Tab-separated table of C-alpha atoms in Angstrom:
chain	number	residue	atom	x	y	z
I	1	MET	CA	42.642	-5.017	40.201
I	2	ALA	CA	44.120	-5.825	43.577
I	3	LYS	CA	41.595	-5.375	46.377
I	4	TYR	CA	43.034	-5.806	49.833
I	5	ILE	CA	40.609	-5.838	52.721
I	6	ASP	CA	40.984	-6.336	56.468
I	7	VAL	CA	38.595	-8.933	57.872
I	8	ALA	CA	37.754	-9.734	61.485
I	9	ALA	CA	35.914	-12.621	63.148
I	10	VAL	CA	34.593	-11.940	66.661
I	11	SER	CA	34.228	-14.887	69.032
I	12	GLY	CA	31.428	-14.998	71.607
I	13	MET	CA	31.987	-16.370	75.101
I	14	VAL	CA	29.451	-18.636	76.829
I	15	LEU	CA	29.570	-19.986	80.398
I	16	GLU	CA	29.329	-23.740	80.844
I	17	ARG	CA	25.923	-23.409	82.542
I	18	GLN	CA	24.805	-20.617	80.209
I	19	GLU	CA	24.097	-18.268	83.102
I	20	GLU	CA	24.728	-15.068	81.146
I	21	GLY	CA	22.708	-11.984	81.886
I	22	PRO	CA	20.181	-10.674	79.334
I	23	ARG	CA	22.596	-8.103	77.852
I	24	GLU	CA	25.724	-10.283	77.825
I	25	ALA	CA	25.812	-10.870	74.057
I	26	LEU	CA	25.353	-7.179	73.329
I	27	ASN	CA	27.990	-6.202	75.904
I	28	GLN	CA	30.468	-8.641	74.350
I	29	PHE	CA	29.924	-7.156	70.902
I	30	LEU	CA	30.305	-3.609	72.233
I	31	GLU	CA	33.585	-4.582	73.919
I	32	ALA	CA	34.869	-6.031	70.639
I	33	ALA	CA	33.631	-2.973	68.767
I	34	GLU	CA	35.661	-0.755	71.080
I	35	ARG	CA	38.796	-2.709	70.161
I	36	LEU	CA	37.990	-2.559	66.442
I	37	ASN	CA	36.866	1.078	66.246
I	38	GLY	CA	39.121	3.172	64.037
I	39	THR	CA	41.467	0.294	63.111
I	40	GLY	CA	40.566	0.214	59.425
I	41	VAL	CA	38.630	-3.053	59.438
I	42	ASP	CA	36.610	-3.619	56.247
I	43	LEU	CA	34.538	-6.673	57.204
I	44	VAL	CA	33.369	-7.867	60.624
I	45	VAL	CA	31.599	-11.195	61.171
I	46	THR	CA	29.883	-11.789	64.521
I	47	CYS	CA	29.307	-15.057	66.363
I	48	GLU	CA	26.013	-16.932	66.618
I	49	THR	CA	26.243	-16.405	70.375
I	50	MET	CA	24.643	-13.017	69.701
I	51	MET	CA	21.420	-15.069	69.886
I	52	MET	CA	22.208	-16.532	73.332
I	53	ASN	CA	19.510	-14.521	75.116
I	54	GLN	CA	16.971	-14.516	72.291
I	55	ALA	CA	14.379	-17.221	72.920
I	56	PRO	CA	13.116	-19.323	69.977
I	57	GLY	CA	10.168	-17.585	68.367
I	58	THR	CA	11.501	-14.130	69.240
I	59	GLY	CA	13.874	-11.774	67.441
I	60	GLU	CA	14.385	-8.313	66.023
I	61	ASP	CA	12.665	-6.901	62.983
I	62	PRO	CA	15.391	-5.854	60.503
I	63	ALA	CA	13.086	-3.088	59.258
I	64	HIS	CA	12.944	-1.684	62.809
I	65	PRO	CA	16.211	-2.793	64.481
I	66	GLY	CA	16.388	-3.510	68.186
I	67	GLU	CA	19.499	-3.135	70.336
I	68	ILE	CA	21.577	-5.861	68.682
I	69	LEU	CA	20.912	-5.036	65.035
I	70	GLU	CA	21.230	-1.332	65.807
I	71	ALA	CA	24.671	-1.976	67.334
I	72	PHE	CA	25.779	-3.762	64.152
I	73	ARG	CA	24.389	-0.992	61.982
I	74	THR	CA	26.008	1.746	64.071
I	75	PHE	CA	29.422	0.085	63.977
I	76	ALA	CA	29.224	-0.338	60.196
I	77	ARG	CA	28.330	3.324	59.743
I	78	GLU	CA	30.902	4.703	62.181
I	79	ASN	CA	33.720	2.586	60.717
I	80	HIS	CA	32.548	2.793	57.095
I	81	CYS	CA	32.740	-0.980	56.796
I	82	THR	CA	30.603	-4.081	56.241
I	83	VAL	CA	29.180	-5.987	59.213
I	84	VAL	CA	27.657	-9.458	59.001
I	85	GLY	CA	25.654	-9.689	62.197
I	86	ALA	CA	23.989	-12.768	63.705
I	87	SER	CA	20.584	-12.431	65.342
I	88	ARG	CA	17.213	-14.068	65.648
I	89	THR	CA	14.886	-12.107	63.417
I	90	LEU	CA	11.180	-11.777	62.700
I	91	CYS	CA	10.808	-11.573	58.895
I	92	PRO	CA	7.879	-11.877	59.799
I	93	GLU	CA	8.418	-15.554	60.726
I	94	PRO	CA	10.952	-16.407	63.453
I	95	ARG	CA	14.323	-17.004	61.805
I	96	GLN	CA	17.997	-17.372	62.689
I	97	SER	CA	19.731	-14.901	60.426
I	98	LEU	CA	22.822	-13.090	59.247
I	99	VAL	CA	22.042	-9.460	58.465
I	100	TYR	CA	24.460	-7.597	56.171
I	101	TYR	CA	25.060	-3.895	56.851
I	102	GLY	CA	27.054	-1.556	54.596
I	103	PRO	CA	29.267	1.474	55.215
I	104	GLU	CA	26.314	3.861	55.564
I	105	GLY	CA	24.536	1.549	57.982
I	106	GLU	CA	22.231	0.396	55.200
I	107	GLN	CA	20.940	-3.174	55.064
I	108	LEU	CA	22.485	-4.894	52.043
I	109	GLY	CA	20.934	-8.325	52.422
I	110	ILE	CA	19.952	-11.117	54.789
I	111	TYR	CA	20.571	-14.858	55.003
I	112	HIS	CA	18.239	-17.131	56.965
I	113	LYS	CA	19.730	-20.317	58.404
I	114	MET	CA	18.846	-23.080	55.967
I	115	PHE	CA	19.289	-25.887	58.491
I	116	PRO	CA	18.228	-24.943	62.022
I	117	THR	CA	18.502	-27.951	64.312
I	118	PRO	CA	15.396	-30.160	64.537
I	119	GLU	CA	14.899	-28.882	68.084
I	120	ALA	CA	14.976	-25.266	66.893
I	121	ILE	CA	12.465	-26.001	64.127
I	122	LYS	CA	10.130	-27.745	66.579
I	123	ALA	CA	10.410	-24.670	68.814
I	124	GLY	CA	9.182	-22.451	65.993
I	125	THR	CA	12.239	-21.396	63.976
I	126	VAL	CA	11.460	-21.323	60.239
I	127	PRO	CA	14.255	-22.662	57.973
I	128	GLY	CA	15.731	-20.546	55.193
I	129	GLU	CA	15.241	-21.350	51.531
I	130	GLY	CA	18.878	-21.683	50.481
I	131	ALA	CA	22.226	-20.027	49.827
I	132	VAL	CA	22.420	-16.233	49.514
I	133	VAL	CA	25.271	-14.145	48.084
I	134	VAL	CA	25.281	-10.428	48.898
I	135	ASP	CA	27.272	-7.834	46.948
I	136	THR	CA	29.052	-5.542	49.414
I	137	PRO	CA	32.021	-3.150	49.395
I	138	ALA	CA	33.951	-6.028	51.008
I	139	GLY	CA	33.189	-8.322	48.072
I	140	LYS	CA	30.629	-10.995	47.246
I	141	LEU	CA	29.689	-12.549	50.574
I	142	GLY	CA	27.950	-15.824	51.323
I	143	GLY	CA	26.666	-16.818	54.749
I	144	LEU	CA	26.026	-19.873	56.865
I	145	LEU	CA	25.120	-20.493	60.493
I	146	CYS	CA	26.360	-23.279	62.753
I	147	TYR	CA	24.471	-26.511	61.907
I	148	ASP	CA	24.447	-25.461	58.224
I	149	LEU	CA	28.082	-26.565	58.002
I	150	ASN	CA	26.990	-30.207	58.044
I	151	PHE	CA	25.043	-30.069	54.790
I	152	ASP	CA	26.863	-30.467	51.486
I	153	GLU	CA	23.807	-29.363	49.491
I	154	LEU	CA	24.173	-25.848	50.921
I	155	ARG	CA	27.910	-25.890	50.281
I	156	ASP	CA	27.261	-26.989	46.692
I	157	GLU	CA	24.853	-24.084	46.174
I	158	TYR	CA	27.699	-21.764	47.131
I	159	ILE	CA	30.017	-23.550	44.700
I	160	ASP	CA	27.638	-22.442	41.952
I	161	LEU	CA	27.133	-18.891	43.336
I	162	LYS	CA	30.911	-18.263	43.672
I	163	PRO	CA	31.176	-15.935	46.700
I	164	GLN	CA	34.592	-14.437	47.377
I	165	ILE	CA	34.162	-14.793	51.148
I	166	LEU	CA	32.016	-17.130	53.230
I	167	CYS	CA	30.869	-15.672	56.549
I	168	PHE	CA	30.408	-18.482	59.094
I	169	SER	CA	28.744	-17.660	62.426
I	170	SER	CA	28.518	-20.540	64.855
I	171	TYR	CA	28.361	-22.074	68.307
I	172	TYR	CA	30.530	-24.973	67.164
I	173	HIS	CA	33.732	-25.108	65.179
I	174	GLY	CA	33.254	-27.941	62.703
I	175	GLY	CA	36.904	-28.999	62.618
I	176	THR	CA	38.247	-29.871	59.185
I	177	VAL	CA	34.840	-29.220	57.606
I	178	MET	CA	35.565	-25.479	57.654
I	179	ALA	CA	38.674	-26.010	55.529
I	180	ASN	CA	36.644	-28.282	53.236
I	181	TRP	CA	34.053	-25.547	52.637
I	182	ALA	CA	36.737	-22.974	51.837
I	183	PHE	CA	38.505	-25.296	49.396
I	184	ARG	CA	35.407	-26.716	47.706
I	185	THR	CA	33.836	-23.282	47.168
I	186	GLY	CA	37.164	-21.615	46.297
I	187	ALA	CA	36.367	-18.829	48.760
I	188	PHE	CA	37.961	-17.233	51.783
I	189	MET	CA	36.146	-18.232	54.971
I	190	VAL	CA	35.760	-15.973	57.999
I	191	GLY	CA	34.470	-18.046	60.906
I	192	ALA	CA	33.185	-16.266	64.034
I	193	ILE	CA	32.829	-19.085	66.549
I	194	LYS	CA	32.053	-19.599	70.255
I	195	ASP	CA	34.809	-19.264	72.861
I	196	ILE	CA	38.235	-19.086	71.168
I	197	GLY	CA	37.300	-20.982	68.022
I	198	SER	CA	37.259	-18.171	65.440
I	199	GLU	CA	39.412	-18.825	62.371
I	200	ILE	CA	40.056	-17.389	58.908
I	201	TYR	CA	40.864	-19.632	55.912
I	202	ASP	CA	42.058	-18.961	52.380
I	203	PRO	CA	40.505	-20.629	49.289
I	204	LEU	CA	43.015	-23.492	49.504
I	205	GLY	CA	41.646	-24.374	52.940
I	206	ARG	CA	44.689	-23.065	54.818
I	207	ARG	CA	44.251	-21.277	58.116
I	208	LEU	CA	45.424	-17.663	57.984
I	209	ASN	CA	44.696	-16.655	61.571
I	210	ALA	CA	42.764	-17.667	64.674
I	211	THR	CA	41.720	-16.369	68.064
I	212	THR	CA	43.763	-17.238	71.147
I	213	TYR	CA	43.382	-17.237	74.909
I	214	TYR	CA	44.657	-13.656	74.822
I	215	HIS	CA	42.325	-12.169	72.226
I	216	ARG	CA	38.896	-13.216	70.924
I	217	ILE	CA	39.132	-11.365	67.594
I	218	ALA	CA	40.826	-13.061	64.621
I	219	ARG	CA	42.047	-10.696	61.902
I	220	ALA	CA	43.644	-11.051	58.483
I	221	ARG	CA	44.371	-8.936	55.420
I	222	ILE	CA	43.289	-10.672	52.230
I	223	ASN	CA	43.232	-9.883	48.510
I	224	ILE	CA	39.857	-10.727	46.973
I	225	ASP	CA	41.002	-10.121	43.387
I	226	TYR	CA	41.925	-13.720	42.666
I	227	PHE	CA	41.369	-16.603	40.279
I	228	PHE	CA	41.088	-20.156	41.653
I	229	CYS	CA	42.122	-23.026	39.399
I	230	HIS	CA	43.475	-26.540	39.109
I	231	GLY	CA	46.988	-27.043	37.829
I	232	GLY	CA	45.579	-29.261	35.094
I	233	SER	CA	43.840	-28.108	31.908
I	234	GLY	CA	47.176	-26.628	30.875
I	235	ASN	CA	47.047	-23.978	33.604
I	236	ALA	CA	50.285	-24.814	35.441
I	237	GLU	CA	52.296	-24.803	32.220
I	238	LYS	CA	51.353	-21.150	31.742
I	239	TYR	CA	52.489	-19.970	35.197
I	240	PRO	CA	56.102	-19.235	34.152
I	241	GLU	CA	54.881	-17.259	31.142
I	242	ILE	CA	52.580	-15.203	33.363
I	243	MET	CA	55.380	-14.500	35.849
I	244	ARG	CA	57.867	-13.559	33.118
I	245	LYS	CA	55.448	-11.035	31.656
I	246	TYR	CA	54.035	-9.490	34.851
I	247	GLY	CA	56.547	-10.303	37.596
I	248	LYS	CA	55.551	-8.936	40.979
I	249	LYS	CA	52.302	-7.548	39.631
I	250	VAL	CA	51.017	-11.117	39.995
I	251	LEU	CA	51.185	-13.635	42.831
I	252	ILE	CA	50.720	-17.298	41.934
I	253	ASP	CA	50.101	-19.232	45.138
I	254	HIS	CA	50.134	-22.835	43.935
I	255	ASP	CA	49.485	-25.575	46.473
I	256	SER	CA	51.100	-28.792	45.248
I	257	PRO	CA	49.265	-31.321	47.495
I	258	SER	CA	45.837	-30.291	46.175
I	259	ALA	CA	47.112	-29.493	42.657
I	260	CYS	CA	45.195	-26.201	42.906
I	261	GLY	CA	46.334	-22.617	43.079
I	262	ILE	CA	45.266	-19.029	43.537
I	263	ILE	CA	46.359	-16.359	41.080
I	264	TYR	CA	46.206	-12.872	42.577
I	265	SER	CA	46.369	-9.521	40.837
I	266	CYS	CA	48.717	-7.313	42.858
I	267	THR	CA	48.282	-4.210	40.708
I	268	ASP	CA	45.704	-1.624	39.696
I	269	GLU	CA	46.436	-2.307	36.024
I	270	PHE	CA	44.382	-5.485	35.569
I	271	THR	CA	42.256	-8.013	37.428
I	272	ALA	CA	42.868	-11.693	38.038
I	273	GLN	CA	39.981	-12.383	35.657
I	274	ASP	CA	41.791	-10.327	32.998
I	275	LEU	CA	44.817	-12.577	33.454
I	276	ALA	CA	42.683	-15.689	33.181
I	277	LYS	CA	41.195	-14.425	29.942
I	278	GLU	CA	44.549	-13.387	28.480
I	279	PHE	CA	46.207	-16.735	29.195
I	280	GLU	CA	43.091	-18.847	28.671
I	281	LEU	CA	43.191	-20.255	32.181
I	282	VAL	CA	40.443	-22.672	33.158
I	283	PRO	CA	38.714	-22.343	36.576
I	284	LEU	CA	38.503	-25.416	38.772
I	285	CYS	CA	34.745	-25.776	38.318
I	286	GLU	CA	35.172	-25.927	34.516
I	287	THR	CA	38.027	-28.432	34.786
I	288	LEU	CA	35.781	-30.737	36.817
I	289	ARG	CA	32.759	-30.192	34.579
I	290	TYR	CA	34.773	-31.108	31.483
I	291	SER	CA	36.137	-34.206	33.206
I	292	ARG	CA	32.605	-35.347	33.987
I	293	GLU	CA	31.552	-34.807	30.363
I	294	VAL	CA	34.463	-36.837	29.015
I	295	ARG	CA	33.713	-39.655	31.466
I	296	ALA	CA	30.043	-39.675	30.546
I	297	LYS	CA	30.851	-39.899	26.840
I	298	ALA	CA	33.281	-42.732	27.470
I	299	LEU	CA	30.553	-44.655	29.265
I	300	LYS	CA	27.955	-43.603	26.681
I	301	ILE	CA	25.859	-41.907	29.361
I	302	ASN	CA	23.547	-39.200	28.076
């Protein structure tokens, strides 16, 4: 069934010499929160710059939130939404984390940065164990922090876990790698990035919105009831039949250059997964798995 949600990525601003005062990160979040309060946002992702004044080896205990985590939790509760907040944490080891808060201010989950930089690890930051998907009212969310974007093994874990949205919190942008992660995982990507780098991508790796010099919050309305597939495996041949039967209750957003498409349910009558089952559509991951099997058999590889 169609599920439209409003998502927001909040950029953090850092001076060239990093001369910010001790409360700068918190003040920046509170300023963004004031703009977002009461606007109907369903998911907010904050920037890794929330850690700018947290020294390596320090952090907040999620079980007993300090000022930063409490601000995230309060905003989630007051706006009845989901917040994915970046902070150094003590769990009990020093970590760089994304903490997920739900509409009642409850903690729904936590992701620890799998790949802190070598310098951060040497300074005492403990790496995370791997990908984490958290079930929230805003959908199935996966998280990654900054340097994580460079590592395909983390991305590939998310391919298997199938989040609907990836929440990327970072000091650096990553360029085309962000679009690669969205496309390869078949997920929306909400990137909250330093300065004016925040961007939101759809599962085809297309940018939906971005921050500008005039506003450091990127917003988009997305439908997370979707099915991501390749045009092969007989899928594309069934698109006209689907449209003839369901018309505007379905949106088929097929991207010819990549040969992939997104099928959205635009009704309360059925889900995109229901459509896939009815028309025997094959998801992209299964199309690729089958292709590998056929190749292996042809080469007589067990």
